[in-house]
Short mmCIF file of C-alpha atoms in Angstrom, two decimals:
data_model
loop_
_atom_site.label_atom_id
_atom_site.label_comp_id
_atom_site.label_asym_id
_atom_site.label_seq_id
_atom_site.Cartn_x
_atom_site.Cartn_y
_atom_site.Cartn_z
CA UNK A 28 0.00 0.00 0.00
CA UNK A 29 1.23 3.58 -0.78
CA UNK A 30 1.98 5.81 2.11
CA UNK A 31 0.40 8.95 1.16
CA UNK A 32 -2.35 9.99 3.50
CA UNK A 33 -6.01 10.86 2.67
CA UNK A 34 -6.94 14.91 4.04
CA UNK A 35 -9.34 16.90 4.39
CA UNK A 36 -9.13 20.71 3.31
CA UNK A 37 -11.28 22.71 5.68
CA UNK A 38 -12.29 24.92 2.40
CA UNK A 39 -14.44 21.80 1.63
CA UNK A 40 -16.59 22.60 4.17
CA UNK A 41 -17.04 26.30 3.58
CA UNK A 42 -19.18 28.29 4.82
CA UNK A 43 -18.72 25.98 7.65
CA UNK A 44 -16.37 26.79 10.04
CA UNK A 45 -13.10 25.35 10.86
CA UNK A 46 -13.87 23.87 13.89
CA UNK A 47 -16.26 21.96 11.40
CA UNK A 48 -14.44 20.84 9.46
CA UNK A 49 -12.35 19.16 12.24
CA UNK A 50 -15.28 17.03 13.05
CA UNK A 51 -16.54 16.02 10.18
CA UNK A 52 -12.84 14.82 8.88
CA UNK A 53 -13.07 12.99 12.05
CA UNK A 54 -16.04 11.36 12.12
CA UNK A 55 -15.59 10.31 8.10
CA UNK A 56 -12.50 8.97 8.58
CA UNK A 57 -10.41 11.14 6.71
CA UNK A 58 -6.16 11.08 7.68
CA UNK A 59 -6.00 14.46 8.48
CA UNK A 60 -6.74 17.67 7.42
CA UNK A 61 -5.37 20.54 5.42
CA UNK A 62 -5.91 24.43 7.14
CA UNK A 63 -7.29 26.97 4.38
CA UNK A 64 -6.04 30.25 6.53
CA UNK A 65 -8.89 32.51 5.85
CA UNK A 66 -11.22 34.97 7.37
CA UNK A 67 -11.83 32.49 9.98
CA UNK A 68 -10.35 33.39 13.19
CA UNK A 69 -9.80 30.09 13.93
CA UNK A 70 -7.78 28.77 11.04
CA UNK A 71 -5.34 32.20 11.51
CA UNK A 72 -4.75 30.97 15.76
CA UNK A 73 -2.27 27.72 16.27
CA UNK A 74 -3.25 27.65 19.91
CA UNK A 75 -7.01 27.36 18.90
CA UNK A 76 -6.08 24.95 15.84
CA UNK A 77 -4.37 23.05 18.97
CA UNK A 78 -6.87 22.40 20.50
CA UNK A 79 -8.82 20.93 17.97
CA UNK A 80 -6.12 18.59 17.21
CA UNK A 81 -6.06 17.17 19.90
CA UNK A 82 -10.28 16.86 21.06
CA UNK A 83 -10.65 15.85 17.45
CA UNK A 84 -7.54 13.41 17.34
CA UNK A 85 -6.95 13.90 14.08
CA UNK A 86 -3.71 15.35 12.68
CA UNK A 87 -2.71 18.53 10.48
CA UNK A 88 -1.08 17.55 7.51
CA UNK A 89 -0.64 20.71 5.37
CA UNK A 90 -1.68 24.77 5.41
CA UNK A 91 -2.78 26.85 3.02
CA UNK A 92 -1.13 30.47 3.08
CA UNK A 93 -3.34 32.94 2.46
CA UNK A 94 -2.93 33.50 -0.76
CA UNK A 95 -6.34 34.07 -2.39
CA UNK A 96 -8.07 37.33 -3.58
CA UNK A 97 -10.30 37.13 -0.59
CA UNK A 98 -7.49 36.55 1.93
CA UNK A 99 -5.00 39.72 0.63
CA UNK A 100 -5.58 41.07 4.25
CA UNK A 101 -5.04 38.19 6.25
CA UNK A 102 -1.90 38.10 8.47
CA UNK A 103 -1.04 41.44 6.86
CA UNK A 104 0.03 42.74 3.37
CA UNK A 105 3.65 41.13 2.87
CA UNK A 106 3.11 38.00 1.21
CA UNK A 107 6.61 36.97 2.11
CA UNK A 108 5.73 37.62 5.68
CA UNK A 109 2.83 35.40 5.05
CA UNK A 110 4.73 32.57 3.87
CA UNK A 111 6.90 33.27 7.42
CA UNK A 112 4.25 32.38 9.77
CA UNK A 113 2.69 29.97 8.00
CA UNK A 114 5.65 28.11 8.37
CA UNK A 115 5.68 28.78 11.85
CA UNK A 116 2.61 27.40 12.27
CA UNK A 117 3.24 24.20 10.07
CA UNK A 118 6.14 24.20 12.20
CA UNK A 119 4.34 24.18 15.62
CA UNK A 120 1.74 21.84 14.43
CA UNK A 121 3.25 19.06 12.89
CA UNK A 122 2.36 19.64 9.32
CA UNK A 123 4.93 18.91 6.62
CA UNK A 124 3.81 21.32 3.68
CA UNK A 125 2.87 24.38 3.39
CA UNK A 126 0.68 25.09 -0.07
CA UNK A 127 1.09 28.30 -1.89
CA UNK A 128 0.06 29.75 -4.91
CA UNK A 129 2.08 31.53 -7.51
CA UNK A 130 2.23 36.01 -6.90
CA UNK A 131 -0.50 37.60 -8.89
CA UNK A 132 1.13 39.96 -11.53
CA UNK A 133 0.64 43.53 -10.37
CA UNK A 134 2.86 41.95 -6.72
CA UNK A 135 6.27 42.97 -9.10
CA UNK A 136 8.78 42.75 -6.44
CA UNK A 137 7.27 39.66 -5.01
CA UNK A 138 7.03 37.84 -8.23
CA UNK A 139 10.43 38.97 -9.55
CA UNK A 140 11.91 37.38 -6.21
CA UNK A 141 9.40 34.73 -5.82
CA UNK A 142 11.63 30.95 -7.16
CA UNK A 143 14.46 32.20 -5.54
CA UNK A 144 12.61 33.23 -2.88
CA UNK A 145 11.25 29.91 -2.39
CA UNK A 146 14.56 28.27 -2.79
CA UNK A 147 15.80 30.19 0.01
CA UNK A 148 12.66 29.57 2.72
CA UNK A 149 13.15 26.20 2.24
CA UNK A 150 16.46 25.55 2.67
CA UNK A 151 16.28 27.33 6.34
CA UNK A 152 13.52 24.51 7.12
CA UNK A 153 12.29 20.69 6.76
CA UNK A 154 8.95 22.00 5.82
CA UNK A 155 7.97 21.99 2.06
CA UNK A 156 6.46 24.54 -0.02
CA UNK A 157 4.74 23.21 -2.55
CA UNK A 158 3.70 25.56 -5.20
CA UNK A 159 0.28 24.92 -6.73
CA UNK A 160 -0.65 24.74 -10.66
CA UNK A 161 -3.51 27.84 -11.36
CA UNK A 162 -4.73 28.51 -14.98
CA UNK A 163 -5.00 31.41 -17.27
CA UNK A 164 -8.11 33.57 -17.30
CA UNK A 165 -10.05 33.14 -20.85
CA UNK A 166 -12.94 35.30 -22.05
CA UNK A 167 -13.59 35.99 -25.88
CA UNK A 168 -10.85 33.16 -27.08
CA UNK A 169 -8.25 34.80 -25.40
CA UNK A 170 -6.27 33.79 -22.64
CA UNK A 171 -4.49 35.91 -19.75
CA UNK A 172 -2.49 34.55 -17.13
CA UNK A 173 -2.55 36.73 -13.61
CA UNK A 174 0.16 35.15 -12.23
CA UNK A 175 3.80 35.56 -12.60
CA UNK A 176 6.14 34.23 -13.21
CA UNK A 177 3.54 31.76 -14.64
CA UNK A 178 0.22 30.08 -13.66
CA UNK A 179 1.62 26.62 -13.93
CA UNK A 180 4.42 25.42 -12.40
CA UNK A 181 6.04 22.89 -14.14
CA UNK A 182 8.53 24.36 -16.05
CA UNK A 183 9.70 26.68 -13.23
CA UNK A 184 12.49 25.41 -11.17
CA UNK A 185 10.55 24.63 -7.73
CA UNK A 186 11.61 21.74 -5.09
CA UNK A 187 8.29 21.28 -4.39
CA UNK A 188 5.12 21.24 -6.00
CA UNK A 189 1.14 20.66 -5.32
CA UNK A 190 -1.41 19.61 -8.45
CA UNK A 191 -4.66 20.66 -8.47
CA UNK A 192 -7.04 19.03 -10.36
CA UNK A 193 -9.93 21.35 -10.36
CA UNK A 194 -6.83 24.08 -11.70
CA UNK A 195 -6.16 21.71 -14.57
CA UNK A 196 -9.25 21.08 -15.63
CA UNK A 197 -9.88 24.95 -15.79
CA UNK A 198 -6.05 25.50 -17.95
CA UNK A 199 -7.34 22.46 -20.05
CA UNK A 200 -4.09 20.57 -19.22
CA UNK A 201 -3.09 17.04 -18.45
CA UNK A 202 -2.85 16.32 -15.13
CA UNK A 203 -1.19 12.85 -15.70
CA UNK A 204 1.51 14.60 -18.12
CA UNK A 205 1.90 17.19 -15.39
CA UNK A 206 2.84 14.68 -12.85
CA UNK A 207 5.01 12.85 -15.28
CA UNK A 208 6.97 15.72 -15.47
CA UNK A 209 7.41 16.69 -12.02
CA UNK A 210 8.51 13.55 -10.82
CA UNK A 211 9.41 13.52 -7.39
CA UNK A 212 8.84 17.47 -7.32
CA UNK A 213 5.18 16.49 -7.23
CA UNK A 214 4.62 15.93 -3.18
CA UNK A 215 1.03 17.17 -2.71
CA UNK A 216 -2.35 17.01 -4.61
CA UNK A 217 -5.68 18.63 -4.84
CA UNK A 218 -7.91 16.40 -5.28
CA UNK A 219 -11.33 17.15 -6.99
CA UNK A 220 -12.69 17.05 -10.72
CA UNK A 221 -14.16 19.78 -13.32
CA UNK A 222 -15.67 19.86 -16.21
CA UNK A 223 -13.12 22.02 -18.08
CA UNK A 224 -15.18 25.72 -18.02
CA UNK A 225 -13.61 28.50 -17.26
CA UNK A 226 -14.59 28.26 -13.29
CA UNK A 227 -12.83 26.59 -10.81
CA UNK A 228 -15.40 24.17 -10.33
CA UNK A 229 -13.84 22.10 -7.41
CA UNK A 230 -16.23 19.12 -8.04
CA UNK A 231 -16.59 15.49 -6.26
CA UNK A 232 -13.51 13.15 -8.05
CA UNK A 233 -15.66 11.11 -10.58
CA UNK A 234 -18.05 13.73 -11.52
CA UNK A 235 -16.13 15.92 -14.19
CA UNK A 236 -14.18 15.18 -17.16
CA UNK A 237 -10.53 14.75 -15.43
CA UNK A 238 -8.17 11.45 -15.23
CA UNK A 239 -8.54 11.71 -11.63
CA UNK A 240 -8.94 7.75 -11.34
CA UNK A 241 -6.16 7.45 -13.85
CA UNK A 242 -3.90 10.32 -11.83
CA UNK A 243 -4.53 7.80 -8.01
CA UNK A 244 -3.59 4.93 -9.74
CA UNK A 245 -0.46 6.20 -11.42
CA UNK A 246 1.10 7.84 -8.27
CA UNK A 247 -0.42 4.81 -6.34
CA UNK A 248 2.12 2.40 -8.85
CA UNK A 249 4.59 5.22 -8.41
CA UNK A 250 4.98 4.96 -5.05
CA UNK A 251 3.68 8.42 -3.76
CA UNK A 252 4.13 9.00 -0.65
CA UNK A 253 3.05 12.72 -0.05
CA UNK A 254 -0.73 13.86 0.94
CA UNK A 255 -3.84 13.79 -1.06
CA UNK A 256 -5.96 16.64 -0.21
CA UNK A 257 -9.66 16.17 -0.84
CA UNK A 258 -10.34 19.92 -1.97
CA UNK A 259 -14.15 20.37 -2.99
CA UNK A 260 -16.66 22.81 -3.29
CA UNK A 261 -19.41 22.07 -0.89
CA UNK A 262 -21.34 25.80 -0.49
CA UNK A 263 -24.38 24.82 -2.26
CA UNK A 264 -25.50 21.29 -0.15
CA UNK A 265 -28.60 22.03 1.43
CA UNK A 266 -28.06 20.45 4.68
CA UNK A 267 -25.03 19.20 6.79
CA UNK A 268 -26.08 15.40 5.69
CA UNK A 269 -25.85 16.36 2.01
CA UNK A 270 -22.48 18.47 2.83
CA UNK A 271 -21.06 14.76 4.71
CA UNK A 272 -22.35 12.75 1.54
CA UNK A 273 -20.37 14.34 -0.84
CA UNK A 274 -17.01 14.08 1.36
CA UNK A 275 -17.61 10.87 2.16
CA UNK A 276 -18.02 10.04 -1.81
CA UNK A 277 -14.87 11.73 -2.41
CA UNK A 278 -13.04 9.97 0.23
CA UNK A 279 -14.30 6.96 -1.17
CA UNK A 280 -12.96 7.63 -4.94
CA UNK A 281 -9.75 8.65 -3.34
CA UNK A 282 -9.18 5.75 -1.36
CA UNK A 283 -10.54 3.13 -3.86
CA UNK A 284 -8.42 4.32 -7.04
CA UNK A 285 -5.55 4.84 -4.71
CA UNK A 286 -5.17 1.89 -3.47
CA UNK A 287 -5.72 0.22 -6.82
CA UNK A 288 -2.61 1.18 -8.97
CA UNK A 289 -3.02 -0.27 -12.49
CA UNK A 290 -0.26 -2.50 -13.74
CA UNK A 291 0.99 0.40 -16.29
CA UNK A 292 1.71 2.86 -13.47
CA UNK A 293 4.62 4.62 -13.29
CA UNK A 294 7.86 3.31 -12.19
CA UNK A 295 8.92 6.57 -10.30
CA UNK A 296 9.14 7.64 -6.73
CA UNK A 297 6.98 10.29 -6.07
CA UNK A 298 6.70 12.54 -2.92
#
């Protein structure tokens, strides 16, 4: 069996809270669970995050910077200071990665320093950053990326690197040629599914038009031992029950075409 672990992003339970999220990872039997830092005071707090580790007993395996739109404001302005403390708090909590999206374009200075950057931050700790593929913007045939130095990062010289398959299904790319070409870089994964619109669709694995099966059993055969993140969008279930039947569904997919690595997988290490 592979030794990647099963998580839960807490942004698959928005707009629950958190502390939410916690629980129902728990009681669904996910492996852990990946912190979105958001608006939430409680994803921003280690002491509070703590705590639910430990009433919860369930681990945390990965967080999020705040690096969205919506979370510009969110332990301050300077991203790099950002990337900082969430280190600190992977760092105080046990997780092993901390995710983080390429700069937007108009942060110059940022994005001219950003791979070296990188480079740097993680040679001063054991915890990874693993940039995450985003796509270009399209409207009227035309496509604009508004991140720098590029929306995918494949090509760019990172250690460390997280695929998202909601992102690729939105950038119309592979996701199995992606993580061919990363190789080892590749050491976390968004799991979820799209139907390859312009929106970030974030659906249940097994509902869209991505390889996700295909991607699980290739890293499965490959060895991967990094974290899958289960990474959905959940805001429109009408109740709690519905909310818990789609991440138990995706849990499901993940586990079953995980732990089922075709016999053409790929004879890499991964993670």
């Amino acid at each position: 069996m592979p030794a990647a672990r099963v998580a839960l992003s807490t942004a698959s339970t928005y707009p629950e809270s958190t502390a939410s999220a916690f629980e129902m990872a728990a009681r669904l039997g996910y492996d852990g669970v990946e912190i979105m830092v958001w608006t939430d005071p409680v994803s921003q707090d280690p002491e509070a995050l703590r705590r639910l580790v430990d009433y919860h007993g369930i681990p945390i395996l990965a967080i999020h910077a705040p690096c969205l739109l919506l979370t510009q404001r969110v332990w301050g302005t300077d991203p790099w200071a950002k990337l900082v403390r969430a280190r600190s708090v992977a760092e105080t909590l046990g997780a092993a990665t901390v995710v983080v999206h390429p700069p937007f374009r108009w942060q110059r200075d940022y994005a001219r320093e950003f791979i070296t950057g990188i480079e740097r931050m993680a040679g001063e700790t054991d915890i990874r950053f693993a940039v995450e593929n985003m796509f270009p913007l399209r409207a009227r045939g035309r496509e604009v990326s508004a991140y720098a130095p590029d929306w995918s990062p494949v090509d760019d010289d990172y250690a460390h690197v997280t695929l998202d398959l909601s992102h690729t299904s939105v950038s119309r790319s592979d996701p199995v040629a992606m993580a061919e070409s990363l190789g080892e870089r590749l050491v976390h994964v968004h799991m979820a599914d799209g139907l390859g619109s312009a929106k970030d669709e974030h659906l249940v694995p097994g509902r869209g038009t991505q390889p996700c099966a295909d991607l699980l059993e290739l890293l499965a055969a490959g060895g991967f031992d990094g974290t899958i993140v289960v990474e959905i969008n959940t805001r429109r279930a009408e109740s709690r029950a519905q909310r818990e039947a789609d991440l138990a569904e995706a849990l499901a997919f993940t586990r079953l075409h995980f732990a089922a690595p075709t016999a053409a997988g790929l004879g890499r290490t991964y993670g």
